[in-house]
């Protein structure tokens, strides 16, 4: 009996160790934004903007006003406005963090008036990036998302930066270097004189969406040459949510 007990105890301890190791590994994994930020740093790209964005249909059990009241109560510090036209009714809540005015949270609840279908959008965006800022605010984003949506939703991560360069060939060279950093293969490309836009697939991230040609993608890159020599670089997963 003692031998059987010790055997069961050993299995439990082994399972606990493996599970703890798995949790530790997950906690140590980089988020998508951290991965992009680290790649930007290695390629001398100065970060100017970043964004986390998510959305979901309104809860079926709630009306527009009920959802608005619930979310307003969960986001009391936000300043709210409500607009209505022939097509949609929109409530927008905005909160600029007083500790760092570079970070803004925005919640939008949009109802199609003819169908009464509603959608909720939540975005956190910033103009400064440090590891400490990210550690502080990724928890805020996660908790706010749970309060708003009460379910798991897909995140859209996007980052914009500036890189030096003054020739069209530099766009392609830089794009190829970034694709290699992301371990990505291009699936679609738009190549213009001062703009290079690429949709690609990387195994670094599991989340994917289909392209128009029904290929899977989970990374978008856009490089635009500006007057004066700088290059605007925007990277996002699974798609871009920042203008370039």
Short mmCIF file of C-alpha atoms in Angstrom, two decimals:
data_model
loop_
_atom_site.label_atom_id
_atom_site.label_comp_id
_atom_site.label_asym_id
_atom_site.label_seq_id
_atom_site.Cartn_x
_atom_site.Cartn_y
_atom_site.Cartn_z
CA UNK A 1 0.00 0.00 0.00
CA UNK A 2 2.83 2.36 0.90
CA UNK A 3 4.46 1.64 -2.48
CA UNK A 4 1.23 2.47 -4.37
CA UNK A 5 0.79 5.69 -2.36
CA UNK A 6 4.35 6.79 -3.07
CA UNK A 7 3.85 6.03 -6.77
CA UNK A 8 0.71 8.19 -6.95
CA UNK A 9 2.42 10.98 -5.03
CA UNK A 10 5.35 10.90 -7.45
CA UNK A 11 3.00 11.23 -10.44
CA UNK A 12 1.22 14.21 -8.83
CA UNK A 13 4.51 15.92 -8.04
CA UNK A 14 5.77 15.32 -11.59
CA UNK A 15 2.55 16.69 -13.11
CA UNK A 16 2.71 19.74 -10.84
CA UNK A 17 6.31 20.38 -11.83
CA UNK A 18 5.53 20.12 -15.53
CA UNK A 19 2.47 22.37 -15.18
CA UNK A 20 4.43 24.97 -13.21
CA UNK A 21 7.13 24.87 -15.85
CA UNK A 22 4.56 25.39 -18.58
CA UNK A 23 3.06 28.37 -16.76
CA UNK A 24 6.52 29.86 -16.21
CA UNK A 25 7.34 29.38 -19.90
CA UNK A 26 4.08 31.09 -20.94
CA UNK A 27 4.67 33.99 -18.54
CA UNK A 28 8.15 34.47 -20.00
CA UNK A 29 6.95 34.47 -23.61
CA UNK A 30 7.08 37.80 -25.40
CA UNK A 31 3.84 39.44 -26.40
CA UNK A 32 3.45 40.42 -30.04
CA UNK A 33 4.15 44.08 -29.26
CA UNK A 34 7.30 43.17 -27.35
CA UNK A 35 8.51 41.08 -30.28
CA UNK A 36 7.94 43.96 -32.70
CA UNK A 37 9.62 46.42 -30.32
CA UNK A 38 12.69 44.21 -29.95
CA UNK A 39 12.97 43.78 -33.72
CA UNK A 40 12.66 47.55 -34.18
CA UNK A 41 15.42 48.13 -31.64
CA UNK A 42 17.76 45.67 -33.37
CA UNK A 43 17.15 47.44 -36.69
CA UNK A 44 17.58 51.02 -35.38
CA UNK A 45 13.91 51.90 -35.82
CA UNK A 46 12.76 54.60 -33.38
CA UNK A 47 9.27 53.79 -32.03
CA UNK A 48 6.80 56.68 -32.40
CA UNK A 49 3.40 55.00 -31.90
CA UNK A 50 1.98 51.69 -30.68
CA UNK A 51 -1.52 50.32 -30.42
CA UNK A 52 -3.46 47.40 -28.95
CA UNK A 53 -6.95 46.98 -30.36
CA UNK A 54 -9.77 44.49 -29.93
CA UNK A 55 -13.46 44.23 -30.82
CA UNK A 56 -16.49 41.98 -30.50
CA UNK A 57 -20.24 41.99 -31.19
CA UNK A 58 -22.41 43.30 -28.41
CA UNK A 59 -23.72 40.75 -25.92
CA UNK A 60 -26.94 39.34 -27.40
CA UNK A 61 -28.70 39.55 -24.05
CA UNK A 62 -28.14 43.33 -23.76
CA UNK A 63 -29.56 46.37 -25.52
CA UNK A 64 -27.34 49.25 -26.65
CA UNK A 65 -28.27 51.35 -23.60
CA UNK A 66 -27.79 48.44 -21.20
CA UNK A 67 -24.35 47.69 -22.64
CA UNK A 68 -23.43 51.36 -22.54
CA UNK A 69 -24.42 51.65 -18.87
CA UNK A 70 -22.52 48.48 -17.94
CA UNK A 71 -19.35 49.59 -19.71
CA UNK A 72 -19.59 53.15 -18.35
CA UNK A 73 -19.74 51.71 -14.84
CA UNK A 74 -16.65 49.60 -15.57
CA UNK A 75 -14.83 52.62 -17.03
CA UNK A 76 -15.88 55.44 -14.70
CA UNK A 77 -12.79 57.57 -15.34
CA UNK A 78 -13.59 57.81 -19.07
CA UNK A 79 -15.16 60.91 -20.63
CA UNK A 80 -18.18 59.84 -22.69
CA UNK A 81 -20.02 61.33 -25.66
CA UNK A 82 -22.97 59.89 -27.61
CA UNK A 83 -23.67 60.71 -31.25
CA UNK A 84 -26.55 59.60 -33.45
CA UNK A 85 -27.21 59.98 -37.16
CA UNK A 86 -29.41 58.21 -39.70
CA UNK A 87 -27.19 55.13 -39.91
CA UNK A 88 -25.58 54.57 -36.52
CA UNK A 89 -25.66 55.45 -32.86
CA UNK A 90 -22.19 55.73 -31.38
CA UNK A 91 -20.96 56.11 -27.80
CA UNK A 92 -17.28 56.98 -27.34
CA UNK A 93 -15.36 56.93 -24.08
CA UNK A 94 -11.83 58.36 -23.81
CA UNK A 95 -9.33 58.27 -20.96
CA UNK A 96 -5.89 59.92 -21.08
CA UNK A 97 -3.69 58.51 -18.34
CA UNK A 98 -2.55 61.34 -16.05
CA UNK A 99 0.62 59.46 -15.05
CA UNK A 100 1.80 59.53 -18.68
CA UNK A 101 -0.14 61.66 -21.14
CA UNK A 102 1.36 59.59 -23.96
CA UNK A 103 -1.17 56.76 -23.42
CA UNK A 104 -4.87 56.95 -24.28
CA UNK A 105 -7.66 54.37 -23.95
CA UNK A 106 -10.72 54.57 -26.19
CA UNK A 107 -13.94 52.54 -26.04
CA UNK A 108 -16.55 52.72 -28.81
CA UNK A 109 -20.01 51.15 -28.82
CA UNK A 110 -21.56 51.37 -32.28
CA UNK A 111 -25.13 50.34 -33.15
CA UNK A 112 -26.46 50.00 -36.70
CA UNK A 113 -29.83 51.69 -36.44
CA UNK A 114 -31.58 49.65 -39.11
CA UNK A 115 -30.49 46.21 -37.84
CA UNK A 116 -29.95 47.08 -34.16
CA UNK A 117 -26.69 45.13 -34.29
CA UNK A 118 -24.02 46.57 -32.04
CA UNK A 119 -20.25 46.21 -31.83
CA UNK A 120 -17.81 47.18 -29.11
CA UNK A 121 -14.27 48.40 -29.88
CA UNK A 122 -11.48 48.98 -27.38
CA UNK A 123 -8.05 50.48 -28.09
CA UNK A 124 -5.04 51.43 -26.02
CA UNK A 125 -2.43 53.51 -27.84
CA UNK A 126 0.75 55.28 -26.87
CA UNK A 127 3.46 57.50 -28.30
CA UNK A 128 6.24 56.37 -25.96
CA UNK A 129 7.60 52.86 -25.44
CA UNK A 130 9.75 51.40 -22.71
CA UNK A 131 9.74 47.95 -21.13
CA UNK A 132 8.48 49.48 -17.88
CA UNK A 133 5.60 51.29 -19.59
CA UNK A 134 4.60 48.03 -21.27
CA UNK A 135 4.76 46.01 -18.03
CA UNK A 136 2.51 48.56 -16.34
CA UNK A 137 -0.05 48.94 -19.11
CA UNK A 138 -0.44 45.46 -20.55
CA UNK A 139 -2.10 44.44 -17.26
CA UNK A 140 -4.43 47.45 -17.48
CA UNK A 141 -5.33 46.49 -21.05
CA UNK A 142 -6.02 42.87 -20.11
CA UNK A 143 -8.19 43.75 -17.10
CA UNK A 144 -10.11 46.41 -19.02
CA UNK A 145 -10.76 43.98 -21.85
CA UNK A 146 -12.25 41.44 -19.43
CA UNK A 147 -14.45 44.15 -17.88
CA UNK A 148 -15.71 45.31 -21.28
CA UNK A 149 -16.19 42.07 -23.18
CA UNK A 150 -16.55 39.48 -20.40
CA UNK A 151 -14.94 36.98 -22.79
CA UNK A 152 -11.69 36.37 -24.63
CA UNK A 153 -11.28 38.46 -27.78
CA UNK A 154 -8.67 38.73 -30.53
CA UNK A 155 -5.95 41.35 -30.05
CA UNK A 156 -4.58 43.45 -32.92
CA UNK A 157 -1.05 44.66 -32.15
CA UNK A 158 0.59 47.42 -34.17
CA UNK A 159 3.71 49.58 -33.93
CA UNK A 160 5.04 52.52 -35.96
CA UNK A 161 8.59 53.83 -36.13
CA UNK A 162 11.10 55.90 -38.08
CA UNK A 163 14.25 54.60 -39.77
CA UNK A 164 16.96 56.42 -41.72
CA UNK A 165 17.30 55.75 -45.46
CA UNK A 166 16.96 57.69 -48.70
CA UNK A 167 16.69 55.32 -51.67
CA UNK A 168 13.91 53.15 -53.05
CA UNK A 169 16.20 50.12 -52.91
CA UNK A 170 16.49 50.69 -49.15
CA UNK A 171 12.77 49.97 -48.78
CA UNK A 172 13.19 46.49 -50.25
CA UNK A 173 16.40 45.81 -48.37
CA UNK A 174 14.86 46.87 -45.08
CA UNK A 175 11.66 44.94 -45.77
CA UNK A 176 13.61 41.77 -46.53
CA UNK A 177 15.62 42.22 -43.34
CA UNK A 178 12.46 42.66 -41.29
CA UNK A 179 10.79 39.64 -42.89
CA UNK A 180 13.83 37.59 -41.91
CA UNK A 181 13.63 38.92 -38.34
CA UNK A 182 9.95 37.94 -38.14
CA UNK A 183 10.74 34.54 -39.74
CA UNK A 184 8.00 35.41 -42.23
CA UNK A 185 7.20 34.52 -45.82
CA UNK A 186 5.39 37.12 -47.97
CA UNK A 187 2.00 36.13 -49.40
CA UNK A 188 0.96 39.46 -50.98
CA UNK A 189 2.86 42.63 -51.86
CA UNK A 190 2.21 46.17 -53.09
CA UNK A 191 5.35 47.81 -54.48
CA UNK A 192 5.14 51.51 -55.40
CA UNK A 193 7.75 54.22 -55.80
CA UNK A 194 7.71 55.39 -52.19
CA UNK A 195 5.64 52.63 -50.55
CA UNK A 196 6.17 48.93 -49.96
CA UNK A 197 3.31 47.04 -48.30
CA UNK A 198 3.60 43.32 -47.51
CA UNK A 199 1.20 40.75 -46.09
CA UNK A 200 3.09 37.75 -44.73
CA UNK A 201 2.85 34.60 -42.65
CA UNK A 202 5.06 33.71 -39.68
CA UNK A 203 4.97 30.68 -37.41
CA UNK A 204 5.93 32.93 -34.50
CA UNK A 205 2.23 33.70 -33.95
CA UNK A 206 -0.70 31.29 -34.06
CA UNK A 207 -3.46 33.77 -34.91
CA UNK A 208 -4.08 34.07 -38.67
CA UNK A 209 -6.61 35.55 -41.09
CA UNK A 210 -7.21 34.70 -44.77
CA UNK A 211 -6.14 37.01 -47.61
CA UNK A 212 -8.29 37.74 -50.66
CA UNK A 213 -6.54 34.82 -52.36
CA UNK A 214 -7.44 32.58 -49.41
CA UNK A 215 -3.87 32.37 -48.12
CA UNK A 216 -3.18 32.60 -44.40
CA UNK A 217 -1.44 35.72 -43.06
CA UNK A 218 -0.65 37.10 -39.63
CA UNK A 219 1.80 39.91 -40.27
CA UNK A 220 1.59 43.16 -42.23
CA UNK A 221 4.52 45.45 -42.93
CA UNK A 222 4.42 48.88 -44.55
CA UNK A 223 7.48 50.98 -45.37
CA UNK A 224 7.01 54.48 -46.77
CA UNK A 225 9.85 56.78 -47.88
CA UNK A 226 9.44 60.39 -46.74
CA UNK A 227 10.94 63.60 -48.05
CA UNK A 228 14.20 64.21 -46.27
CA UNK A 229 15.28 60.58 -46.21
CA UNK A 230 13.43 58.97 -43.31
CA UNK A 231 11.41 55.78 -43.73
CA UNK A 232 8.17 55.20 -41.84
CA UNK A 233 7.95 51.56 -40.76
CA UNK A 234 4.67 50.04 -39.52
CA UNK A 235 4.30 46.41 -38.42
CA UNK A 236 1.13 44.77 -37.16
CA UNK A 237 -0.44 41.42 -36.42
CA UNK A 238 -2.61 40.14 -37.89
CA UNK A 239 -3.19 43.43 -39.75
CA UNK A 240 -2.17 47.08 -39.46
CA UNK A 241 -4.33 49.34 -37.30
CA UNK A 242 -2.12 52.46 -37.47
CA UNK A 243 -2.10 54.75 -40.52
CA UNK A 244 1.13 54.96 -42.52
#
